[in-house]
Coordinates of C-alpha atoms and ligand atoms in Angstrom, one line a residue:
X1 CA 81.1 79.9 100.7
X2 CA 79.4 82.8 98.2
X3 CA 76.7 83.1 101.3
X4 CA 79.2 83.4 103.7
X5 CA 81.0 85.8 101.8
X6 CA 77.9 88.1 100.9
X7 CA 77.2 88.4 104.3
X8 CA 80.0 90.0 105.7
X9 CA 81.5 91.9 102.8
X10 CA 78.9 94.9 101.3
X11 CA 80.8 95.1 98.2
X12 CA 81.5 91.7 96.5
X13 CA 81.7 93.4 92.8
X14 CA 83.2 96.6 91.8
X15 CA 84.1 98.4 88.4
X16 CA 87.6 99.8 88.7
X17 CA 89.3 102.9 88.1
X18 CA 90.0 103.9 84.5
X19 CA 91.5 107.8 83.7
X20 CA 89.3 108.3 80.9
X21 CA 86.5 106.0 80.9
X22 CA 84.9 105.7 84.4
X23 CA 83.8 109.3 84.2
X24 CA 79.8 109.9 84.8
X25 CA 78.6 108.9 81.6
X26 CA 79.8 105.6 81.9
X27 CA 78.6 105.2 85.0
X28 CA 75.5 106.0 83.9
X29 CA 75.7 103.0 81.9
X30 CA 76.5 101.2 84.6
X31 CA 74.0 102.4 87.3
X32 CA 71.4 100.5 84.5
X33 CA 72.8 97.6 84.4
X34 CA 73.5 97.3 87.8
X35 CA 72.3 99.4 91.1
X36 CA 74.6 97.5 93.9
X37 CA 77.6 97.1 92.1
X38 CA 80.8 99.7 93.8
X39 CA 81.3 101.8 90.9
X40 CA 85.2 103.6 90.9
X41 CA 85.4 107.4 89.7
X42 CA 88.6 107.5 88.0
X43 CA 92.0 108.7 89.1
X44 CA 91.7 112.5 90.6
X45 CA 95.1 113.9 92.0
X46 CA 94.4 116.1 95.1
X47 CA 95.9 118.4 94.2
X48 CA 93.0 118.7 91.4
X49 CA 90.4 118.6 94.2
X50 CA 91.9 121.4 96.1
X51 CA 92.8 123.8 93.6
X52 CA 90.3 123.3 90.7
X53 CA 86.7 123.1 90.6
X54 CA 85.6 120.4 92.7
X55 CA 82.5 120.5 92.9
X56 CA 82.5 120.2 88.8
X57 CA 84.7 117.2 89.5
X58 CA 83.0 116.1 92.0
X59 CA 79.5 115.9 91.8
X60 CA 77.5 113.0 90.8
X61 CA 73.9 112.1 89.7
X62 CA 71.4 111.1 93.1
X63 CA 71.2 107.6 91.3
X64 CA 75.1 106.9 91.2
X65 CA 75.9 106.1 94.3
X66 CA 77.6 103.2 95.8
X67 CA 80.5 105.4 94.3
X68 CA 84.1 105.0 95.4
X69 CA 86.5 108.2 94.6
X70 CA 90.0 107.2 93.7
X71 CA 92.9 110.2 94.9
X72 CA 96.2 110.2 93.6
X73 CA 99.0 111.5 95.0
X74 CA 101.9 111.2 97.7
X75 CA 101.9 114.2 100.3
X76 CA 100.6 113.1 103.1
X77 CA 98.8 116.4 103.9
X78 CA 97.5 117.4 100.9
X79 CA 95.7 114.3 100.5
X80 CA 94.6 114.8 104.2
X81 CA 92.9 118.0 103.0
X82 CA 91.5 116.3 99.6
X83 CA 89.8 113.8 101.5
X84 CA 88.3 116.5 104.0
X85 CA 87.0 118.3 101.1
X86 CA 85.5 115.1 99.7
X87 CA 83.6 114.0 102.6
X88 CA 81.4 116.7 101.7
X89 CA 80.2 114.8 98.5
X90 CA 78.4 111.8 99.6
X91 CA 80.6 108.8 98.3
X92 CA 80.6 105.3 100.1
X93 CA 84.6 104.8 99.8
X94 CA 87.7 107.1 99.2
X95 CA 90.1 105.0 97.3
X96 CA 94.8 105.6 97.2
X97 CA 96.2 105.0 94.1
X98 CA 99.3 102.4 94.0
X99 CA 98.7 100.9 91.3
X100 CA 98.9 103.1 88.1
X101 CA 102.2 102.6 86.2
X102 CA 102.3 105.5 83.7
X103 CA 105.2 108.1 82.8
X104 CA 103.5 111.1 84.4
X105 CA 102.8 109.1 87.5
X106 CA 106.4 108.0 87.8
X107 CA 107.3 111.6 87.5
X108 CA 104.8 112.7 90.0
X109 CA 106.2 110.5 92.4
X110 CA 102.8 109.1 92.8
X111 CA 100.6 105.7 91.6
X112 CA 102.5 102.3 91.7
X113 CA 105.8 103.8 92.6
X114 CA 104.9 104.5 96.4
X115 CA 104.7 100.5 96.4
X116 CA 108.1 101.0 97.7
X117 CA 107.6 103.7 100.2
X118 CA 104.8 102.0 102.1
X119 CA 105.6 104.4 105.4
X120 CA 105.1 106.9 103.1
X121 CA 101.9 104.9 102.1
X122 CA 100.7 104.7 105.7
X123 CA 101.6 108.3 106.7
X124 CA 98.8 109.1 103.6
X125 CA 96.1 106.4 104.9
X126 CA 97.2 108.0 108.1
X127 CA 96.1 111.6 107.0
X128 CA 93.0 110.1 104.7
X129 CA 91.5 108.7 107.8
X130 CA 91.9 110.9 110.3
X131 CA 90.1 113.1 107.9
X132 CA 87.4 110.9 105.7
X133 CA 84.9 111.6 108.9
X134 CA 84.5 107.3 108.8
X135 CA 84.5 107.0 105.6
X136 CA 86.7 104.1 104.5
X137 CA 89.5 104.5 103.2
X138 CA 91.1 101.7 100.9
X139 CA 94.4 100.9 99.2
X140 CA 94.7 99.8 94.9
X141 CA 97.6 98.3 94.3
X142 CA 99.9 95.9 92.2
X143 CA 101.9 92.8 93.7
X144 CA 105.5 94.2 93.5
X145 CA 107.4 96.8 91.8
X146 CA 110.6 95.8 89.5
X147 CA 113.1 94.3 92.1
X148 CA 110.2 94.5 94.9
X149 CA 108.6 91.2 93.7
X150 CA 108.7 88.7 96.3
X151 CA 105.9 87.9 98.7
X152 CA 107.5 89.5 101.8
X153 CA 107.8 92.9 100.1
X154 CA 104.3 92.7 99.4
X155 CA 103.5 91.2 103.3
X156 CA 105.3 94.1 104.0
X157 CA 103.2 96.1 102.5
X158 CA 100.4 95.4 103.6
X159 CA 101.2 94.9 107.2
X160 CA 102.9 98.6 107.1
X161 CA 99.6 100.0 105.6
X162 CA 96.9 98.6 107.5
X163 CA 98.9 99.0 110.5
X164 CA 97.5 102.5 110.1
X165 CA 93.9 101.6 110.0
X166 CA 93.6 100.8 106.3
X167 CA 91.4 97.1 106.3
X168 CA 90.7 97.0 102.3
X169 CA 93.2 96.6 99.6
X170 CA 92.6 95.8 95.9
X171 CA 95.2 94.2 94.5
X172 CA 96.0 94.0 90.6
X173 CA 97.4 90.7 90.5
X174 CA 100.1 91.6 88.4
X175 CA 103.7 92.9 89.0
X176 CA 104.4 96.5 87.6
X177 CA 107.9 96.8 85.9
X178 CA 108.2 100.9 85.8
X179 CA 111.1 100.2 82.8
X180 CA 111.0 100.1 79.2
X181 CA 107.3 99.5 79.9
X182 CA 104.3 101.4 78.7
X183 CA 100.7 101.1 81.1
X184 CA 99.6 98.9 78.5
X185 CA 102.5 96.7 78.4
X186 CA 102.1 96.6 82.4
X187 CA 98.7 95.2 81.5
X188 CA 99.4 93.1 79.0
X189 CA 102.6 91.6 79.0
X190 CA 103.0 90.1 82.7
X191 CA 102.0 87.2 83.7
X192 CA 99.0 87.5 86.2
X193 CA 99.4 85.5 89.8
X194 CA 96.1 85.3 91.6
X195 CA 97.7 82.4 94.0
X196 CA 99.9 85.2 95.3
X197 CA 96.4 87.1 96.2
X198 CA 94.7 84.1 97.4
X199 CA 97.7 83.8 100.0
X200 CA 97.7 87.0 101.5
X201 CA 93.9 86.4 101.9
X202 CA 94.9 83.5 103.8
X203 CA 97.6 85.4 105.8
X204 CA 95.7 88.4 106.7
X205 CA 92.3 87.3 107.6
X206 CA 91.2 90.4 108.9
X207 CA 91.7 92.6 105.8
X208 CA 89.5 92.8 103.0
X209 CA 91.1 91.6 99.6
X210 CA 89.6 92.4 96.4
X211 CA 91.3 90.9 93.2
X212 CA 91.9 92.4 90.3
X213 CA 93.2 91.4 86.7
X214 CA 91.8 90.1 83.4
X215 CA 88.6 88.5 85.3
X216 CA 85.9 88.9 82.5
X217 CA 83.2 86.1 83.3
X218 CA 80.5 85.2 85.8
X219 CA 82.0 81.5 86.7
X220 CA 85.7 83.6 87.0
X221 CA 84.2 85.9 89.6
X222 CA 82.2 83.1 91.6
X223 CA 85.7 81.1 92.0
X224 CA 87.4 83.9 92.8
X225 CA 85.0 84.6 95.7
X226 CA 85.3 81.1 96.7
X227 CA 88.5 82.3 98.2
X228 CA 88.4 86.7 98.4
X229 CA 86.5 89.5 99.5
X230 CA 85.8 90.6 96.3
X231 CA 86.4 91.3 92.4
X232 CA 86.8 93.9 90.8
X233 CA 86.3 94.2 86.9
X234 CA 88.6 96.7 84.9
X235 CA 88.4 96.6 80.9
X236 CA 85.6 93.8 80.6
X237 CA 82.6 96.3 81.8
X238 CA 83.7 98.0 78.8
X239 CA 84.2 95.4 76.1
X240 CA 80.9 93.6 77.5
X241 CA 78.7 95.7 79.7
X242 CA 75.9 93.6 79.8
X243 CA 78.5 91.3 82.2
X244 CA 77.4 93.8 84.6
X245 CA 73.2 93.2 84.3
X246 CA 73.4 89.6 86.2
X247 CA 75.8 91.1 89.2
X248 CA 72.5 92.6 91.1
X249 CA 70.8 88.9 91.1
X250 CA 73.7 86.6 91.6
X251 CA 76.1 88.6 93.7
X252 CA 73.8 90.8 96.3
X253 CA 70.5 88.7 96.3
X254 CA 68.7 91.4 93.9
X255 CA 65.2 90.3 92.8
X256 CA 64.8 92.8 89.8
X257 CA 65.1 91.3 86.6
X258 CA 67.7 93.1 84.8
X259 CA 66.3 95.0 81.6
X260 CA 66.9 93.7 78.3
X261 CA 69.9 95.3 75.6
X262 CA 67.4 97.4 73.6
X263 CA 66.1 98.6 77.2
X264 CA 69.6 99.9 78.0
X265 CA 70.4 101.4 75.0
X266 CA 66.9 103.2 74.8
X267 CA 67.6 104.3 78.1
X268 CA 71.4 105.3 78.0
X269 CA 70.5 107.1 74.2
X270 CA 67.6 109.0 76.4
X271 CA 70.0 110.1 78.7
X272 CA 72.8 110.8 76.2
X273 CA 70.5 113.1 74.1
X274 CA 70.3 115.0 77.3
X275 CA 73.7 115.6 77.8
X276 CA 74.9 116.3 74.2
X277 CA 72.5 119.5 74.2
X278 CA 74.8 120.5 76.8
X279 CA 77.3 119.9 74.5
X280 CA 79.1 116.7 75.5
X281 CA 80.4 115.2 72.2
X282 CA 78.5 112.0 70.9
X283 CA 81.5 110.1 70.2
X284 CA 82.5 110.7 73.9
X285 CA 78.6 109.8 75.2
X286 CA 78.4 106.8 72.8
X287 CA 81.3 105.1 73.7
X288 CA 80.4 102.9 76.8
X289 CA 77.7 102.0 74.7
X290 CA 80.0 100.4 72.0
X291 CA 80.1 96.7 73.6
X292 CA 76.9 96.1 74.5
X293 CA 75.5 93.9 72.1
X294 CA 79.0 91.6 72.7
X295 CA 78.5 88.3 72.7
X296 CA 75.4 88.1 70.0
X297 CA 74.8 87.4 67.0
X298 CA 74.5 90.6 65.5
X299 CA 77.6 92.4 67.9
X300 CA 79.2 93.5 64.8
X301 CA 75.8 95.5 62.8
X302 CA 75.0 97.1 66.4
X303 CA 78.3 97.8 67.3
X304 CA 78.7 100.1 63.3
X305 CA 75.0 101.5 63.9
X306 CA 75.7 103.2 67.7
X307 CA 79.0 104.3 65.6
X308 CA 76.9 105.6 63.0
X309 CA 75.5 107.5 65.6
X310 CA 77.3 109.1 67.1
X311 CA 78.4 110.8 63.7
X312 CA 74.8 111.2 62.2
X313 CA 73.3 112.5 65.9
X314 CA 70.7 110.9 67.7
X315 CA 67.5 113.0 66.4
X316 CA 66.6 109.7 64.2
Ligands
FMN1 C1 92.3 102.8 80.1 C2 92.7 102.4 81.5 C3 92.8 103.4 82.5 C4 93.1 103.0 83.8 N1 93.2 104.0 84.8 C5 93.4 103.7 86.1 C6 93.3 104.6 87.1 O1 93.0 105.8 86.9 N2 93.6 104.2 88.4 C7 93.9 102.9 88.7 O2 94.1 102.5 89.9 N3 94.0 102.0 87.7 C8 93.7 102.3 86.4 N4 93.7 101.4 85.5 C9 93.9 99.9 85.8 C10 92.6 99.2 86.1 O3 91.9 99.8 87.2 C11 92.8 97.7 86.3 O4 93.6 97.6 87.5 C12 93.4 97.0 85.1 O5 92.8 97.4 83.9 C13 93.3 95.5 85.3 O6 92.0 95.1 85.4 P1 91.2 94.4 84.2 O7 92.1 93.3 83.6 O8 89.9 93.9 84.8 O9 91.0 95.5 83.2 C14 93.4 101.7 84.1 C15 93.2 100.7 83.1 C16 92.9 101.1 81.9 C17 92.7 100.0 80.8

């Protein structure tokens, strides 16, 4: 079934979109542990794109790519003249955001609370495509919002949305409740329901469903793709990056053999000594570092010394 899958989905693994941590340097992480894996940029609002610097928000190292953008946002035009701009910058996917639960989203109209405006929804996709000069355009999104919980608002969804032309939608298979909850209780305190995700899979054949919620291991991801397009890993590349060094070999046929810890974090401290005499902060650079000895032995002495660091500099 993994074959099968492999062969006619490009994308099998992806790291998701995080506002604040899946900005370059991360990804620079990433791009050593893994050079197939989909990497997410995290949330950019369009209006961000077309009135601030974009290229400075934009741009990305020649080794980065497959990179997916993710726009925020909810007028259809304005995100129809984002995505033109975009085009220009050489990334494999341009990615809606329905998904993110926070207070300034709410307020913004934008994120997880256009899950219940999904003509609004395909009047975007609408505008992103006739725009994205073929580049696809996808959907993130969460099962249901507060009383929209049930399967048919989420069919309806869906059938609303790719009616338009939209054929990939990640779903965080969780409901988002957009009172008295915080984005971290959103992703912490309701219950996950990957059946629900496995049955629109099942219902819309056509489409290409990526899961997404709490899936943090090698065996979780294979089952998953027993019955999905795709995974997609949130917090976990964080908390244990070297997850992400085994993705190239068992998920897209890779023959490298990934490099060893101390070869990523020569590499990464290489790079990161680069960009703090640009003046990046160390604390910032260091950070995607922080979990990369997870899982062994000595987790906790590695984990203090990259802290040390990151206050001490890295001219040791
Ligand atoms: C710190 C943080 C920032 C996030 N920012 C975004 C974002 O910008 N856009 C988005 O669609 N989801 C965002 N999310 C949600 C993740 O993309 C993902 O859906 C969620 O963490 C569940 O996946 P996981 O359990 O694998 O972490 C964020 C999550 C975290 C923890």
């Amino acid at each position: 079934m993994l074959k099968d899958l492999k062969e006619i989905v490009r994308y099998p693994i992806s790291i998701a979109p995080m506002l604040k941590y899946s900005d370059q340097h991360s990804r620079y992480l990433f791009r050593l542990l893994t050079k197939k894996t989909l990497l997410y940029t995290e949330m950019v609002h369009a209006n961000a794109v077309l009135k601030g610097d974009a290229k400075a928000l934009l741009t990305f190292e020649k080794n980065q790519p497959p990179i997916a953008l993710q726009l925020a946002g909810s007028d259809p035009i304005q995100l129809g003249k984002a995505t033109a701009k975009v085009t220009k910058y050489n990334y494999t996917e341009i990615n809606l955001n329905v998904g993110c639960p926070s207070k300034r989203v709410q307020a913004g109209d934008f994120g997880v609370s256009l899950f219940a405006k999904p003509t609004l929804v395909a009047e975007i996709v609408s505008q992103m495509l006739e725009n994205s000069k073929d580049i696809p355009i996808s959907v993130k999104t969460r099962l249901g919002i507060d009383e929209l919980n049930t399967y048919d608002d989420l069919t309806h969804f869906i059938e609303v949305v790719s009616a338009v032309g939209c054929k990939k939608f990640i779903i965080h298979a969780r409901f988002a409740k957009l009172k008295n909850l915080s984005p971290r209780q959103n992703r912490t305190q309701l219950a996950l329901d990957y059946p629900r995700v496995w049955k629109l899979k099942q219902d819309f054949p056509g489409l290409e469903i990526i899961i997404n919620g709490d899936i943090i291991s090698i065996a979780q991801i294979k089952e998953q793709l027993t019955k999905l397009d795709g995974v997609m890993i949130g917090r976990a590349a964080f908390y244990n990056p070297y997850l992400l060094s085994r993705f190239d070999q068992i998920f897209f046929s890779g023959q490298n053999h990934p490099l060893s810890r101390e070869e990523i974090v020569d590499q990464y401290l290489e790079y990161a000594r680069k960009e703090a005499a640009k003046g990046t902060s160390l604390n910032w650079l260091l950070r995607p570092l922080m979990g990369i000895y997870k899982g062994e032995n000595n987790a906790k002495f590695w984990r203090k010394k990259i802290g040390k660091l990151a206050k001490i500099g890295l001219d040791f």
